[in-house]
Structures are given as structure tokens and as C-alpha cells.
PDB file of C-alpha atoms in Angstrom:
ATOM      1  CA  MET A   1       0.009  -0.129  -0.237  1.00 88.00           C
ATOM      2  CA  THR A   2       1.150   3.522  -1.250  1.00 94.00           C
ATOM      3  CA  LEU A   3       1.673   6.440   1.476  1.00 96.00           C
ATOM      4  CA  LYS A   4      -1.234   8.053  -0.317  1.00 96.00           C
ATOM      5  CA  ALA A   5      -3.682   5.363  -0.274  1.00 96.00           C
ATOM      6  CA  ARG A   6      -2.361   5.213   3.840  1.00 97.00           C
ATOM      7  CA  ILE A   7      -4.058   8.968   3.854  1.00 97.00           C
ATOM      8  CA  THR A   8      -6.859   8.596   2.161  1.00 97.00           C
ATOM      9  CA  GLU A   9      -7.343   5.532   4.025  1.00 97.00           C
ATOM     10  CA  ASP A  10      -6.744   7.106   7.627  1.00 97.00           C
ATOM     11  CA  MET A  11      -8.258   9.753   6.779  1.00 97.00           C
ATOM     12  CA  LYS A  12     -11.963   7.918   6.130  1.00 97.00           C
ATOM     13  CA  ASP A  13     -11.155   6.279   9.251  1.00 98.00           C
ATOM     14  CA  ALA A  14     -11.089   9.715  10.766  1.00 97.00           C
ATOM     15  CA  MET A  15     -14.745  10.228   9.541  1.00 97.00           C
ATOM     16  CA  ARG A  16     -15.665   7.253   9.841  1.00 98.00           C
ATOM     17  CA  ALA A  17     -14.784   7.912  14.023  1.00 98.00           C
ATOM     18  CA  ARG A  18     -15.476  12.134  13.735  1.00 97.00           C
ATOM     19  CA  ASP A  19     -12.072  12.223  15.201  1.00 96.00           C
ATOM     20  CA  ALA A  20     -12.053  16.806  13.862  1.00 96.00           C
ATOM     21  CA  ALA A  21      -9.032  17.567  14.810  1.00 95.00           C
ATOM     22  CA  ARG A  22      -7.123  14.427  13.019  1.00 97.00           C
ATOM     23  CA  LEU A  23      -9.532  14.203  10.086  1.00 97.00           C
ATOM     24  CA  SER A  24      -7.853  18.565   9.426  1.00 97.00           C
ATOM     25  CA  THR A  25      -4.399  17.276   9.566  1.00 97.00           C
ATOM     26  CA  ILE A  26      -5.032  14.942   7.153  1.00 98.00           C
ATOM     27  CA  ARG A  27      -6.655  16.718   4.781  1.00 97.00           C
ATOM     28  CA  LEU A  28      -3.988  19.322   4.793  1.00 97.00           C
ATOM     29  CA  LEU A  29      -1.416  16.368   4.407  1.00 97.00           C
ATOM     30  CA  GLN A  30      -4.187  15.555   1.394  1.00 97.00           C
ATOM     31  CA  ALA A  31      -3.764  19.360   0.391  1.00 97.00           C
ATOM     32  CA  ALA A  32      -0.296  19.794  -0.158  1.00 97.00           C
ATOM     33  CA  ILE A  33       0.727  16.236  -2.132  1.00 97.00           C
ATOM     34  CA  LYS A  34      -2.871  17.863  -4.284  1.00 97.00           C
ATOM     35  CA  GLN A  35      -1.135  21.254  -5.322  1.00 98.00           C
ATOM     36  CA  ARG A  36       1.767  19.182  -6.281  1.00 97.00           C
ATOM     37  CA  GLU A  37       1.279  17.469  -7.964  1.00 97.00           C
ATOM     38  CA  VAL A  38      -1.086  19.824  -9.840  1.00 97.00           C
ATOM     39  CA  ASP A  39       1.876  22.254  -9.726  1.00 97.00           C
ATOM     40  CA  GLU A  40       4.204  19.762 -11.393  1.00 96.00           C
ATOM     41  CA  ARG A  41       1.396  17.701 -13.235  1.00 96.00           C
ATOM     42  CA  ILE A  42       3.023  14.643 -11.594  1.00 95.00           C
ATOM     43  CA  GLU A  43       2.076  12.723  -9.579  1.00 95.00           C
ATOM     44  CA  LEU A  44       4.390  12.103  -5.852  1.00 96.00           C
ATOM     45  CA  THR A  45       6.106   8.851  -4.702  1.00 96.00           C
ATOM     46  CA  ASP A  46       6.616   8.010  -1.110  1.00 96.00           C
ATOM     47  CA  ALA A  47       9.835   9.943  -1.163  1.00 96.00           C
ATOM     48  CA  ASP A  48       8.530  12.750  -2.343  1.00 96.00           C
ATOM     49  CA  VAL A  49       5.132  12.423   0.349  1.00 97.00           C
ATOM     50  CA  LEU A  50       7.502  12.029   2.952  1.00 96.00           C
ATOM     51  CA  ALA A  51       9.605  15.137   2.282  1.00 96.00           C
ATOM     52  CA  ILE A  52       5.672  17.435   2.573  1.00 97.00           C
ATOM     53  CA  LEU A  53       5.423  15.635   5.408  1.00 97.00           C
ATOM     54  CA  ASP A  54       8.952  16.783   6.899  1.00 96.00           C
ATOM     55  CA  LYS A  55       8.166  20.105   4.819  1.00 97.00           C
ATOM     56  CA  MET A  56       4.749  20.402   7.180  1.00 97.00           C
ATOM     57  CA  VAL A  57       6.706  19.032  10.468  1.00 97.00           C
ATOM     58  CA  LYS A  58       9.490  22.141  10.552  1.00 97.00           C
ATOM     59  CA  GLN A  59       6.954  24.520   9.479  1.00 97.00           C
ATOM     60  CA  ARG A  60       4.591  23.580  12.599  1.00 97.00           C
ATOM     61  CA  LYS A  61       7.325  22.691  15.099  1.00 97.00           C
ATOM     62  CA  ASP A  62       9.023  27.120  14.079  1.00 97.00           C
ATOM     63  CA  SER A  63       4.714  28.288  14.260  1.00 97.00           C
ATOM     64  CA  ILE A  64       5.155  26.309  17.941  1.00 97.00           C
ATOM     65  CA  ALA A  65       8.346  28.242  18.423  1.00 97.00           C
ATOM     66  CA  ALA A  66       6.777  31.406  17.462  1.00 97.00           C
ATOM     67  CA  PHE A  67       3.548  30.774  19.549  1.00 97.00           C
ATOM     68  CA  GLU A  68       5.209  29.842  22.374  1.00 97.00           C
ATOM     69  CA  ALA A  69       7.244  33.137  21.933  1.00 97.00           C
ATOM     70  CA  GLY A  70       4.158  35.293  21.926  1.00 97.00           C
ATOM     71  CA  HIS A  71       2.525  33.352  24.923  1.00 96.00           C
ATOM     72  CA  ARG A  72       0.239  31.576  22.785  1.00 97.00           C
ATOM     73  CA  PRO A  73       0.293  27.953  24.331  1.00 96.00           C
ATOM     74  CA  ASP A  74      -3.597  26.706  23.104  1.00 97.00           C
ATOM     75  CA  LEU A  75      -2.296  27.331  19.825  1.00 97.00           C
ATOM     76  CA  ALA A  76       1.255  25.451  20.224  1.00 97.00           C
ATOM     77  CA  ALA A  77      -0.915  22.535  21.631  1.00 97.00           C
ATOM     78  CA  ASN A  78      -3.048  22.714  18.133  1.00 97.00           C
ATOM     79  CA  GLU A  79       0.597  22.741  16.316  1.00 97.00           C
ATOM     80  CA  GLN A  80       2.268  19.942  18.629  1.00 97.00           C
ATOM     81  CA  ALA A  81      -2.007  17.697  18.092  1.00 97.00           C
ATOM     82  CA  GLU A  82      -0.895  18.354  13.995  1.00 97.00           C
ATOM     83  CA  ILE A  83       2.787  17.045  14.408  1.00 97.00           C
ATOM     84  CA  ALA A  84       1.370  14.130  16.882  1.00 97.00           C
ATOM     85  CA  VAL A  85      -1.073  12.984  13.560  1.00 97.00           C
ATOM     86  CA  LEU A  86       2.407  13.086  10.365  1.00 97.00           C
ATOM     87  CA  GLN A  87       4.647  11.835  11.953  1.00 96.00           C
ATOM     88  CA  THR A  88       2.397   8.603  11.865  1.00 96.00           C
ATOM     89  CA  TYR A  89       3.200   8.762   8.697  1.00 96.00           C
ATOM     90  CA  LEU A  90       7.051   9.615   9.166  1.00 94.00           C
ATOM     91  CA  PRO A  91       9.394   6.870   9.074  1.00 91.00           C
ATOM     92  CA  GLN A  92      10.757   5.470  12.481  1.00 85.00           C
ATOM     93  CA  PRO A  93      14.513   6.865  13.083  1.00 80.00           C
ATOM     94  CA  LEU A  94      16.004   3.522  13.730  1.00 78.00           C
ATOM     95  CA  THR A  95      17.939   2.849  17.140  1.00 77.00           C
ATOM     96  CA  PRO A  96      21.277   1.068  17.550  1.00 72.00           C
ATOM     97  CA  PRO A  97      21.787  -1.358  18.367  1.00 66.00           C
ATOM     98  CA  ARG A  98      22.711  -1.925  22.116  1.00 69.00           C
ATOM     99  CA  SER A  99      25.631  -4.138  21.938  1.00 61.00           C
ATOM    100  CA  THR A 100      28.180  -6.154  25.123  1.00 58.00           C
ATOM    101  CA  ARG A 101      30.844  -5.913  24.276  1.00 57.00           C
ATOM    102  CA  SER A 102      32.991  -2.640  25.183  1.00 55.00           C
ATOM    103  CA  SER A 103      32.768   0.203  21.424  1.00 56.00           C
ATOM    104  CA  ARG A 104      35.608   0.848  22.335  1.00 58.00           C
ATOM    105  CA  LYS A 105      37.902  -1.037  19.309  1.00 60.00           C
ATOM    106  CA  ARG A 106      41.500  -2.381  19.924  1.00 61.00           C
ATOM    107  CA  SER A 107      44.421  -0.846  18.907  1.00 65.00           C
ATOM    108  CA  ARG A 108      46.955  -2.426  17.198  1.00 67.00           C
ATOM    109  CA  PRO A 109      50.906  -2.004  16.489  1.00 68.00           C
ATOM    110  CA  PRO A 110      51.763  -0.113  13.917  1.00 69.00           C
ATOM    111  CA  ALA A 111      53.196  -2.496  11.088  1.00 69.00           C
ATOM    112  CA  PRO A 112      56.911  -2.176   9.870  1.00 71.00           C
ATOM    113  CA  PRO A 113      58.443  -0.468   7.145  1.00 72.00           C
ATOM    114  CA  GLY A 114      59.051  -2.739   4.256  1.00 71.00           C
ATOM    115  CA  SER A 115      55.686  -5.257   5.824  1.00 67.00           C
ATOM    116  CA  PRO A 116      53.574  -6.783   3.408  1.00 68.00           C
ATOM    117  CA  ALA A 117      50.529  -3.705   2.018  1.00 63.00           C
ATOM    118  CA  TRP A 118      47.527  -6.405   3.796  1.00 62.00           C
ATOM    119  CA  ALA A 119      49.496  -6.469   7.165  1.00 58.00           C
ATOM    120  CA  ARG A 120      49.158  -2.927   7.241  1.00 55.00           C
TER     121      ARG A 120
END
């Protein structure tokens, strides 16, 4: 299932659940996707949709900073809720695997001059 199809299905689910906040955020996302498709006359790939999502999340983070500077925590909370909805479509960041061994590399002494290349 493509990302655009998943977004459409989630919009239908939000309509059925009467979740107004989620529905409005998904509609904003779909409008941004459709606008870019119409402007460029192309069918967007999942990578293109992810780029739009990244841009929208960044815009909302900038808005949160502005709202907090203007002492408007209510508007900042709305933007934070929109970020939460948008981030459900972004891939989860990979966490580095935990190692039971020490993370320090063991160093070996330098190879003596004139040694073969594989020994260096």
C-alpha cells in the first residue's frame, strides 16, 4: 500500500470516528500533496510525500516556537497535536543496537616499514 493510499484510508477512518482534529490535519496533508501534483503535473512517489511531511512538520515546529514566544500555549498545543498526526506517517528513526561488548576498538601496533600491504 502506498503512503498516499494509507493517508486516504486514515482520512476515511477519521471521518467514521468523527475525529475532527485528526481529520483536519490529514486533509491539510492531502491538499499539500494534491497541490504539488497539480503544480508539477506528476504523480508523487512515497519519497515525495515524505518530503512534504518533513516540510509540514518543520513548519509546525517553527509555529510552535513563535506561539510560545507570543505566550499562546493554546495555539502551540494545536500545532503539537498536528505534528503528532503527521509523524505517524514518517518512518521511525533507527536506534543503534546495544552491544554487550565494549565500544572501544582495540588498536594494534603499526606495521613495520617494508611489511606487506595486507599487514598494514
